[in-house]
Amino acid sequence: MFSIFVDILFPSLGSKVTLFAALKPEQNASEEVSSNRGMLERAVYALERHSPKLRFIAFPSGTRVSTSHVSSSQQADIFIGLRYIQSRWCLQSTARRVNGPSTIIVRRWEAPLRCSSRATGGKERRQTVDLV
Amino acid sequence: MSASTSCTQGGHALVFGVSGLAAWGVMNQLLQGYPEPGTFTHVTGCVNRPLNLANAQWPTSGPGELLLDLVTDIDLAKGSLNEFADALKVKVKKLAMVTHVFYFRRHPVSLLGF
């Protein structure tokens, strides 16, 4: 599956490149969320502190860093040429519930938010947040 | 690509996790002038794994002047907030000019190495 995926996206490269793919869902979601949250908080804190011109942060679909995550139905968008980001300049939603300095993300949100939330009992919830 | 390019006009894109499939593709497209030539004049890839530009096989000649930096040994899971922020500032050139971040770092246990 991996080689097929690479061939589809990068036919000119074939197997010449060593890549690392996040293909395996983490069984322990809480551990994954905790770890990802810590890493994201470090990144956001550093950017807020040192990158005053930052306009937005884009996340891949399915990233788990808080109680909400981007709908898996959007995953293809991020992998196929970033068209979702291109067309919407959309900041994906996953960090909006992270505590601490991540308010930088929400404040600079420039596009409608679409996400699902575990807080809704697994039901997908779509919403639009226009902060501009 | 030019190491002496000014970054005053276009944005500075910072991509985390560029050894991964998705982030590699992001870098590949940004370096080809995505979404439009001139949108970014500086692209910086960050990765914790050992990686060099030759092995990454990203395009070396994009449209116009484009500065490419690859920064390795960026461990998002290490240190306090301040420690990581200080380390990132030291390692990433013109961090203050970053306008867009593409974050593809994931929990390590979720990764399958190939």
PDB file of C-alpha atoms in Angstrom:
ATOM      1  CA  MET A   1       0.000   0.000   0.000  1.00  0.00           C
ATOM      2  CA  PHE A   2       2.803   2.354   0.820  1.00  0.00           C
ATOM      3  CA  SER A   3       4.558   1.980  -2.496  1.00  0.00           C
ATOM      4  CA  ILE A   4       1.327   2.444  -4.361  1.00  0.00           C
ATOM      5  CA  PHE A   5       0.641   5.587  -2.406  1.00  0.00           C
ATOM      6  CA  VAL A   6       4.045   6.969  -3.258  1.00  0.00           C
ATOM      7  CA  ASP A   7       3.686   6.066  -6.891  1.00  0.00           C
ATOM      8  CA  ILE A   8       0.397   7.876  -7.113  1.00  0.00           C
ATOM      9  CA  LEU A   9       1.642  11.038  -5.511  1.00  0.00           C
ATOM     10  CA  PHE A  10       5.180  11.097  -6.769  1.00  0.00           C
ATOM     11  CA  PRO A  11       5.446   8.874  -9.839  1.00  0.00           C
ATOM     12  CA  SER A  12       8.791  10.324 -10.817  1.00  0.00           C
ATOM     13  CA  LEU A  13      10.377   9.230  -7.569  1.00  0.00           C
ATOM     14  CA  GLY A  14       9.248   5.672  -7.262  1.00  0.00           C
ATOM     15  CA  SER A  15      11.030   4.021  -4.372  1.00  0.00           C
ATOM     16  CA  LYS A  16      14.141   6.150  -4.522  1.00  0.00           C
ATOM     17  CA  VAL A  17      13.172   8.205  -1.511  1.00  0.00           C
ATOM     18  CA  THR A  18      13.011   6.961   2.027  1.00  0.00           C
ATOM     19  CA  LEU A  19       9.849   8.308   3.526  1.00  0.00           C
ATOM     20  CA  PHE A  20       8.108   7.832   6.807  1.00  0.00           C
ATOM     21  CA  ALA A  21       4.388   7.494   6.648  1.00  0.00           C
ATOM     22  CA  ALA A  22       1.898   7.748   9.461  1.00  0.00           C
ATOM     23  CA  LEU A  23      -0.223   4.845   8.363  1.00  0.00           C
ATOM     24  CA  LYS A  24      -0.882   3.151  11.651  1.00  0.00           C
ATOM     25  CA  PRO A  25      -3.660   4.490  13.862  1.00  0.00           C
ATOM     26  CA  GLU A  26      -2.617   4.786  17.450  1.00  0.00           C
ATOM     27  CA  GLN A  27      -4.614   2.399  19.585  1.00  0.00           C
ATOM     28  CA  ASN A  28      -4.085   4.402  22.728  1.00  0.00           C
ATOM     29  CA  ALA A  29      -5.751   7.625  21.723  1.00  0.00           C
ATOM     30  CA  SER A  30      -5.177   9.341  25.041  1.00  0.00           C
ATOM     31  CA  GLU A  31      -1.443   8.749  24.837  1.00  0.00           C
ATOM     32  CA  GLU A  32      -1.363  10.030  21.310  1.00  0.00           C
ATOM     33  CA  VAL A  33      -3.372  13.088  22.217  1.00  0.00           C
ATOM     34  CA  SER A  34      -1.169  13.842  25.181  1.00  0.00           C
ATOM     35  CA  SER A  35       2.037  13.495  23.224  1.00  0.00           C
ATOM     36  CA  ASN A  36       0.800  15.432  20.241  1.00  0.00           C
ATOM     37  CA  ARG A  37      -0.552  18.151  22.462  1.00  0.00           C
ATOM     38  CA  GLY A  38       2.815  18.602  24.130  1.00  0.00           C
ATOM     39  CA  MET A  39       4.620  18.797  20.808  1.00  0.00           C
ATOM     40  CA  LEU A  40       2.127  21.185  19.325  1.00  0.00           C
ATOM     41  CA  GLU A  41       2.220  23.407  22.369  1.00  0.00           C
ATOM     42  CA  ARG A  42       5.975  23.693  22.061  1.00  0.00           C
ATOM     43  CA  ALA A  43       5.705  24.615  18.415  1.00  0.00           C
ATOM     44  CA  VAL A  44       2.944  27.146  18.933  1.00  0.00           C
ATOM     45  CA  TYR A  45       4.642  28.702  21.933  1.00  0.00           C
ATOM     46  CA  ALA A  46       7.882  29.109  20.014  1.00  0.00           C
ATOM     47  CA  LEU A  47       6.111  30.632  17.052  1.00  0.00           C
ATOM     48  CA  GLU A  48       4.085  32.995  19.138  1.00  0.00           C
ATOM     49  CA  ARG A  49       7.219  34.101  20.894  1.00  0.00           C
ATOM     50  CA  HIS A  50       9.503  34.448  17.911  1.00  0.00           C
ATOM     51  CA  SER A  51       7.323  34.755  14.805  1.00  0.00           C
ATOM     52  CA  PRO A  52       5.210  37.900  15.058  1.00  0.00           C
ATOM     53  CA  LYS A  53       4.318  37.759  11.382  1.00  0.00           C
ATOM     54  CA  LEU A  54       2.738  34.325  11.596  1.00  0.00           C
ATOM     55  CA  ARG A  55      -0.594  34.240   9.814  1.00  0.00           C
ATOM     56  CA  PHE A  56      -1.749  30.671  10.249  1.00  0.00           C
ATOM     57  CA  ILE A  57      -0.778  27.109  10.949  1.00  0.00           C
ATOM     58  CA  ALA A  58      -2.069  24.289   8.808  1.00  0.00           C
ATOM     59  CA  PHE A  59      -2.601  20.800  10.170  1.00  0.00           C
ATOM     60  CA  PRO A  60      -3.174  17.528   8.407  1.00  0.00           C
ATOM     61  CA  SER A  61      -6.565  15.960   8.729  1.00  0.00           C
ATOM     62  CA  GLY A  62      -6.876  13.436  11.483  1.00  0.00           C
ATOM     63  CA  THR A  63      -4.325  15.001  13.783  1.00  0.00           C
ATOM     64  CA  ARG A  64      -5.197  14.281  17.358  1.00  0.00           C
ATOM     65  CA  VAL A  65      -4.043  16.917  19.745  1.00  0.00           C
ATOM     66  CA  SER A  66      -7.143  17.679  21.709  1.00  0.00           C
ATOM     67  CA  THR A  67     -10.701  16.574  22.161  1.00  0.00           C
ATOM     68  CA  SER A  68     -11.541  17.537  18.633  1.00  0.00           C
ATOM     69  CA  HIS A  69      -9.968  16.433  15.427  1.00  0.00           C
ATOM     70  CA  VAL A  70     -10.459  17.118  11.800  1.00  0.00           C
ATOM     71  CA  SER A  71     -12.900  14.907  10.017  1.00  0.00           C
ATOM     72  CA  SER A  72     -11.268  11.954   8.380  1.00  0.00           C
ATOM     73  CA  SER A  73     -13.314  12.692   5.293  1.00  0.00           C
ATOM     74  CA  GLN A  74     -10.977  15.580   4.675  1.00  0.00           C
ATOM     75  CA  GLN A  75      -7.818  13.530   4.781  1.00  0.00           C
ATOM     76  CA  ALA A  76      -7.628  13.126   1.051  1.00  0.00           C
ATOM     77  CA  ASP A  77      -7.621  16.856   0.614  1.00  0.00           C
ATOM     78  CA  ILE A  78      -4.397  17.359   2.456  1.00  0.00           C
ATOM     79  CA  PHE A  79      -2.648  14.563   0.646  1.00  0.00           C
ATOM     80  CA  ILE A  80      -3.749  15.419  -2.852  1.00  0.00           C
ATOM     81  CA  GLY A  81      -1.908  18.548  -3.686  1.00  0.00           C
ATOM     82  CA  LEU A  82      -2.987  20.551  -0.702  1.00  0.00           C
ATOM     83  CA  ARG A  83      -5.926  21.788  -2.644  1.00  0.00           C
ATOM     84  CA  TYR A  84      -7.933  22.242   0.505  1.00  0.00           C
ATOM     85  CA  ILE A  85      -5.347  24.547   1.961  1.00  0.00           C
ATOM     86  CA  GLN A  86      -4.822  26.212  -1.354  1.00  0.00           C
ATOM     87  CA  SER A  87      -8.439  26.977  -1.942  1.00  0.00           C
ATOM     88  CA  ARG A  88      -9.398  27.997   1.542  1.00  0.00           C
ATOM     89  CA  TRP A  89      -6.148  29.027   3.161  1.00  0.00           C
ATOM     90  CA  CYS A  90      -7.712  27.118   5.938  1.00  0.00           C
ATOM     91  CA  LEU A  91      -6.265  26.505   9.306  1.00  0.00           C
ATOM     92  CA  GLN A  92      -7.288  23.071  10.391  1.00  0.00           C
ATOM     93  CA  SER A  93      -9.018  22.908  13.661  1.00  0.00           C
ATOM     94  CA  THR A  94      -7.215  20.569  15.946  1.00  0.00           C
ATOM     95  CA  ALA A  95      -5.378  23.007  18.154  1.00  0.00           C
ATOM     96  CA  ARG A  96      -8.180  25.239  19.084  1.00  0.00           C
ATOM     97  CA  ARG A  97      -8.827  23.519  22.375  1.00  0.00           C
ATOM     98  CA  VAL A  98      -5.224  23.239  23.404  1.00  0.00           C
ATOM     99  CA  ASN A  99      -4.520  25.216  26.524  1.00  0.00           C
ATOM    100  CA  GLY A 100      -1.943  27.915  26.672  1.00  0.00           C
ATOM    101  CA  PRO A 101      -0.593  30.083  23.911  1.00  0.00           C
ATOM    102  CA  SER A 102      -2.497  28.409  21.111  1.00  0.00           C
ATOM    103  CA  THR A 103      -4.936  31.286  21.015  1.00  0.00           C
ATOM    104  CA  ILE A 104      -2.654  32.604  18.347  1.00  0.00           C
ATOM    105  CA  ILE A 105      -4.172  30.047  16.030  1.00  0.00           C
ATOM    106  CA  VAL A 106      -7.751  31.005  16.619  1.00  0.00           C
ATOM    107  CA  ARG A 107      -7.039  34.671  16.496  1.00  0.00           C
ATOM    108  CA  ARG A 108      -5.538  34.359  13.086  1.00  0.00           C
ATOM    109  CA  TRP A 109      -8.096  32.041  11.669  1.00  0.00           C
ATOM    110  CA  GLU A 110      -8.996  33.247   8.217  1.00  0.00           C
ATOM    111  CA  ALA A 111     -11.276  30.586   6.866  1.00  0.00           C
ATOM    112  CA  PRO A 112     -14.327  28.604   7.885  1.00  0.00           C
ATOM    113  CA  LEU A 113     -13.742  25.881  10.415  1.00  0.00           C
ATOM    114  CA  ARG A 114     -14.919  22.376   9.783  1.00  0.00           C
ATOM    115  CA  CYS A 115     -14.204  19.777  12.371  1.00  0.00           C
ATOM    116  CA  SER A 116     -15.622  16.917  14.291  1.00  0.00           C
ATOM    117  CA  SER A 117     -15.497  16.743  18.033  1.00  0.00           C
ATOM    118  CA  ARG A 118     -15.108  13.853  20.393  1.00  0.00           C
ATOM    119  CA  ALA A 119     -16.970  15.948  22.894  1.00  0.00           C
ATOM    120  CA  THR A 120     -20.104  15.356  20.855  1.00  0.00           C
ATOM    121  CA  GLY A 121     -19.873  11.625  21.447  1.00  0.00           C
ATOM    122  CA  GLY A 122     -18.184  10.874  18.193  1.00  0.00           C
ATOM    123  CA  LYS A 123     -20.799  12.539  16.068  1.00  0.00           C
ATOM    124  CA  GLU A 124     -19.387  14.796  13.493  1.00  0.00           C
ATOM    125  CA  ARG A 125     -20.120  18.398  14.096  1.00  0.00           C
ATOM    126  CA  ARG A 126     -19.555  20.944  11.438  1.00  0.00           C
ATOM    127  CA  GLN A 127     -19.363  24.545  12.248  1.00  0.00           C
ATOM    128  CA  THR A 128     -18.169  27.722  10.730  1.00  0.00           C
ATOM    129  CA  VAL A 129     -16.100  30.204  12.617  1.00  0.00           C
ATOM    130  CA  ASP A 130     -15.348  33.454  10.949  1.00  0.00           C
ATOM    131  CA  LEU A 131     -12.944  35.483  13.023  1.00  0.00           C
ATOM    132  CA  VAL A 132     -11.919  37.906  10.352  1.00  0.00           C
TER     133      VAL A 132
ATOM    134  CA  MET B   1      17.401  28.516  -5.159  1.00  0.00           C
ATOM    135  CA  SER B   2      19.534  31.240  -3.759  1.00  0.00           C
ATOM    136  CA  ALA B   3      21.088  31.502  -0.350  1.00  0.00           C
ATOM    137  CA  SER B   4      21.213  35.270  -0.618  1.00  0.00           C
ATOM    138  CA  THR B   5      17.613  35.869  -1.503  1.00  0.00           C
ATOM    139  CA  SER B   6      15.784  38.617   0.283  1.00  0.00           C
ATOM    140  CA  CYS B   7      12.562  37.532   1.969  1.00  0.00           C
ATOM    141  CA  THR B   8      10.892  40.911   2.177  1.00  0.00           C
ATOM    142  CA  GLN B   9       8.205  40.277  -0.439  1.00  0.00           C
ATOM    143  CA  GLY B  10       6.948  36.718  -0.159  1.00  0.00           C
ATOM    144  CA  GLY B  11       6.161  34.691   2.901  1.00  0.00           C
ATOM    145  CA  HIS B  12       8.302  32.356   4.902  1.00  0.00           C
ATOM    146  CA  ALA B  13       6.859  28.865   5.158  1.00  0.00           C
ATOM    147  CA  LEU B  14       7.964  26.627   7.989  1.00  0.00           C
ATOM    148  CA  VAL B  15       7.175  22.936   7.594  1.00  0.00           C
ATOM    149  CA  PHE B  16       7.449  20.539  10.515  1.00  0.00           C
ATOM    150  CA  GLY B  17       8.059  16.853   9.960  1.00  0.00           C
ATOM    151  CA  VAL B  18       9.429  16.957   6.432  1.00  0.00           C
ATOM    152  CA  SER B  19      10.660  13.364   6.486  1.00  0.00           C
ATOM    153  CA  GLY B  20       7.041  12.297   6.504  1.00  0.00           C
ATOM    154  CA  LEU B  21       5.084  11.633   3.371  1.00  0.00           C
ATOM    155  CA  ALA B  22       2.639  14.528   3.641  1.00  0.00           C
ATOM    156  CA  ALA B  23       5.171  17.126   4.718  1.00  0.00           C
ATOM    157  CA  TRP B  24       7.577  15.979   2.043  1.00  0.00           C
ATOM    158  CA  GLY B  25       4.860  16.627  -0.495  1.00  0.00           C
ATOM    159  CA  VAL B  26       4.185  20.038   0.997  1.00  0.00           C
ATOM    160  CA  MET B  27       7.830  20.951   0.676  1.00  0.00           C
ATOM    161  CA  ASN B  28       7.890  19.617  -2.849  1.00  0.00           C
ATOM    162  CA  GLN B  29       5.016  21.828  -3.859  1.00  0.00           C
ATOM    163  CA  LEU B  30       6.152  24.916  -2.032  1.00  0.00           C
ATOM    164  CA  LEU B  31       9.506  24.682  -3.737  1.00  0.00           C
ATOM    165  CA  GLN B  32       7.767  24.551  -7.092  1.00  0.00           C
ATOM    166  CA  GLY B  33       6.039  27.837  -6.418  1.00  0.00           C
ATOM    167  CA  TYR B  34       2.884  26.628  -4.749  1.00  0.00           C
ATOM    168  CA  PRO B  35       0.284  28.050  -4.658  1.00  0.00           C
ATOM    169  CA  GLU B  36       1.604  30.830  -6.871  1.00  0.00           C
ATOM    170  CA  PRO B  37       5.133  31.874  -7.696  1.00  0.00           C
ATOM    171  CA  GLY B  38       6.252  34.488  -5.227  1.00  0.00           C
ATOM    172  CA  THR B  39       3.835  33.501  -2.487  1.00  0.00           C
ATOM    173  CA  PHE B  40       6.814  32.249  -0.532  1.00  0.00           C
ATOM    174  CA  THR B  41      10.371  33.408  -0.864  1.00  0.00           C
ATOM    175  CA  HIS B  42      11.709  31.319   1.976  1.00  0.00           C
ATOM    176  CA  VAL B  43      10.850  27.722   2.793  1.00  0.00           C
ATOM    177  CA  THR B  44      12.257  26.004   5.852  1.00  0.00           C
ATOM    178  CA  GLY B  45      11.827  22.323   6.527  1.00  0.00           C
ATOM    179  CA  CYS B  46      12.179  21.020  10.060  1.00  0.00           C
ATOM    180  CA  VAL B  47      12.736  17.401  10.944  1.00  0.00           C
ATOM    181  CA  ASN B  48      13.949  15.408  13.895  1.00  0.00           C
ATOM    182  CA  ARG B  49      15.306  12.570  11.793  1.00  0.00           C
ATOM    183  CA  PRO B  50      18.602  12.778   9.931  1.00  0.00           C
ATOM    184  CA  LEU B  51      17.907  14.094   6.464  1.00  0.00           C
ATOM    185  CA  ASN B  52      19.849  16.070   3.896  1.00  0.00           C
ATOM    186  CA  LEU B  53      18.774  17.918   0.793  1.00  0.00           C
ATOM    187  CA  ALA B  54      20.334  15.408  -1.552  1.00  0.00           C
ATOM    188  CA  ASN B  55      18.373  12.519  -0.128  1.00  0.00           C
ATOM    189  CA  ALA B  56      15.197  14.546   0.131  1.00  0.00           C
ATOM    190  CA  GLN B  57      15.203  15.023  -3.652  1.00  0.00           C
ATOM    191  CA  TRP B  58      13.199  18.183  -3.586  1.00  0.00           C
ATOM    192  CA  PRO B  59      13.361  20.395  -6.665  1.00  0.00           C
ATOM    193  CA  THR B  60      16.501  22.491  -6.663  1.00  0.00           C
ATOM    194  CA  SER B  61      15.337  25.062  -9.151  1.00  0.00           C
ATOM    195  CA  GLY B  62      11.983  26.610  -8.508  1.00  0.00           C
ATOM    196  CA  PRO B  63      10.354  29.615 -10.094  1.00  0.00           C
ATOM    197  CA  GLY B  64      12.131  32.828  -9.209  1.00  0.00           C
ATOM    198  CA  GLU B  65      14.319  33.279  -6.219  1.00  0.00           C
ATOM    199  CA  LEU B  66      13.521  30.961  -3.370  1.00  0.00           C
ATOM    200  CA  LEU B  67      15.527  30.306  -0.263  1.00  0.00           C
ATOM    201  CA  LEU B  68      15.463  26.763   1.058  1.00  0.00           C
ATOM    202  CA  ASP B  69      16.635  25.704   4.476  1.00  0.00           C
ATOM    203  CA  LEU B  70      16.540  22.250   5.993  1.00  0.00           C
ATOM    204  CA  VAL B  71      16.885  22.064   9.759  1.00  0.00           C
ATOM    205  CA  THR B  72      17.389  18.689  11.400  1.00  0.00           C
ATOM    206  CA  ASP B  73      17.351  17.537  14.995  1.00  0.00           C
ATOM    207  CA  ILE B  74      14.207  19.458  15.844  1.00  0.00           C
ATOM    208  CA  ASP B  75      12.680  17.416  18.633  1.00  0.00           C
ATOM    209  CA  LEU B  76       9.239  18.708  19.491  1.00  0.00           C
ATOM    210  CA  ALA B  77       8.954  16.240  22.337  1.00  0.00           C
ATOM    211  CA  LYS B  78      11.990  17.478  24.169  1.00  0.00           C
ATOM    212  CA  GLY B  79      12.417  20.258  26.677  1.00  0.00           C
ATOM    213  CA  SER B  80      10.183  22.871  28.181  1.00  0.00           C
ATOM    214  CA  LEU B  81       8.270  25.431  26.166  1.00  0.00           C
ATOM    215  CA  ASN B  82      10.990  28.015  26.641  1.00  0.00           C
ATOM    216  CA  GLU B  83      13.774  25.573  25.919  1.00  0.00           C
ATOM    217  CA  PHE B  84      12.211  24.493  22.675  1.00  0.00           C
ATOM    218  CA  ALA B  85      11.450  28.070  21.667  1.00  0.00           C
ATOM    219  CA  ASP B  86      15.031  29.084  22.266  1.00  0.00           C
ATOM    220  CA  ALA B  87      16.345  26.079  20.383  1.00  0.00           C
ATOM    221  CA  LEU B  88      14.086  26.752  17.427  1.00  0.00           C
ATOM    222  CA  LYS B  89      15.189  30.366  17.304  1.00  0.00           C
ATOM    223  CA  VAL B  90      18.815  29.307  17.176  1.00  0.00           C
ATOM    224  CA  LYS B  91      18.332  26.687  14.492  1.00  0.00           C
ATOM    225  CA  VAL B  92      15.796  28.293  12.164  1.00  0.00           C
ATOM    226  CA  LYS B  93      17.046  31.231  10.181  1.00  0.00           C
ATOM    227  CA  LYS B  94      14.731  34.230  10.121  1.00  0.00           C
ATOM    228  CA  LEU B  95      12.213  32.622  12.424  1.00  0.00           C
ATOM    229  CA  ALA B  96      10.808  36.075  13.029  1.00  0.00           C
ATOM    230  CA  MET B  97       9.805  36.264   9.377  1.00  0.00           C
ATOM    231  CA  VAL B  98       7.734  33.067   9.376  1.00  0.00           C
ATOM    232  CA  THR B  99       4.271  33.703   7.994  1.00  0.00           C
ATOM    233  CA  HIS B 100       2.891  30.202   7.445  1.00  0.00           C
ATOM    234  CA  VAL B 101       3.434  26.960   9.280  1.00  0.00           C
ATOM    235  CA  PHE B 102       2.579  23.508   8.021  1.00  0.00           C
ATOM    236  CA  TYR B 103       2.572  21.173  10.976  1.00  0.00           C
ATOM    237  CA  PHE B 104       2.906  17.480  10.231  1.00  0.00           C
ATOM    238  CA  ARG B 105       4.598  16.202  13.337  1.00  0.00           C
ATOM    239  CA  ARG B 106       2.894  13.243  14.902  1.00  0.00           C
ATOM    240  CA  HIS B 107       3.203  11.066  17.924  1.00  0.00           C
ATOM    241  CA  PRO B 108       6.204   8.806  17.250  1.00  0.00           C
ATOM    242  CA  VAL B 109       4.472   5.534  18.060  1.00  0.00           C
ATOM    243  CA  SER B 110       2.092   6.176  15.197  1.00  0.00           C
ATOM    244  CA  LEU B 111       4.845   6.081  12.658  1.00  0.00           C
ATOM    245  CA  LEU B 112       5.922   3.160  10.601  1.00  0.00           C
ATOM    246  CA  GLY B 113       9.369   3.627   9.167  1.00  0.00           C
ATOM    247  CA  PHE B 114      10.128   2.492   5.646  1.00  0.00           C
TER     248      PHE B 114
END
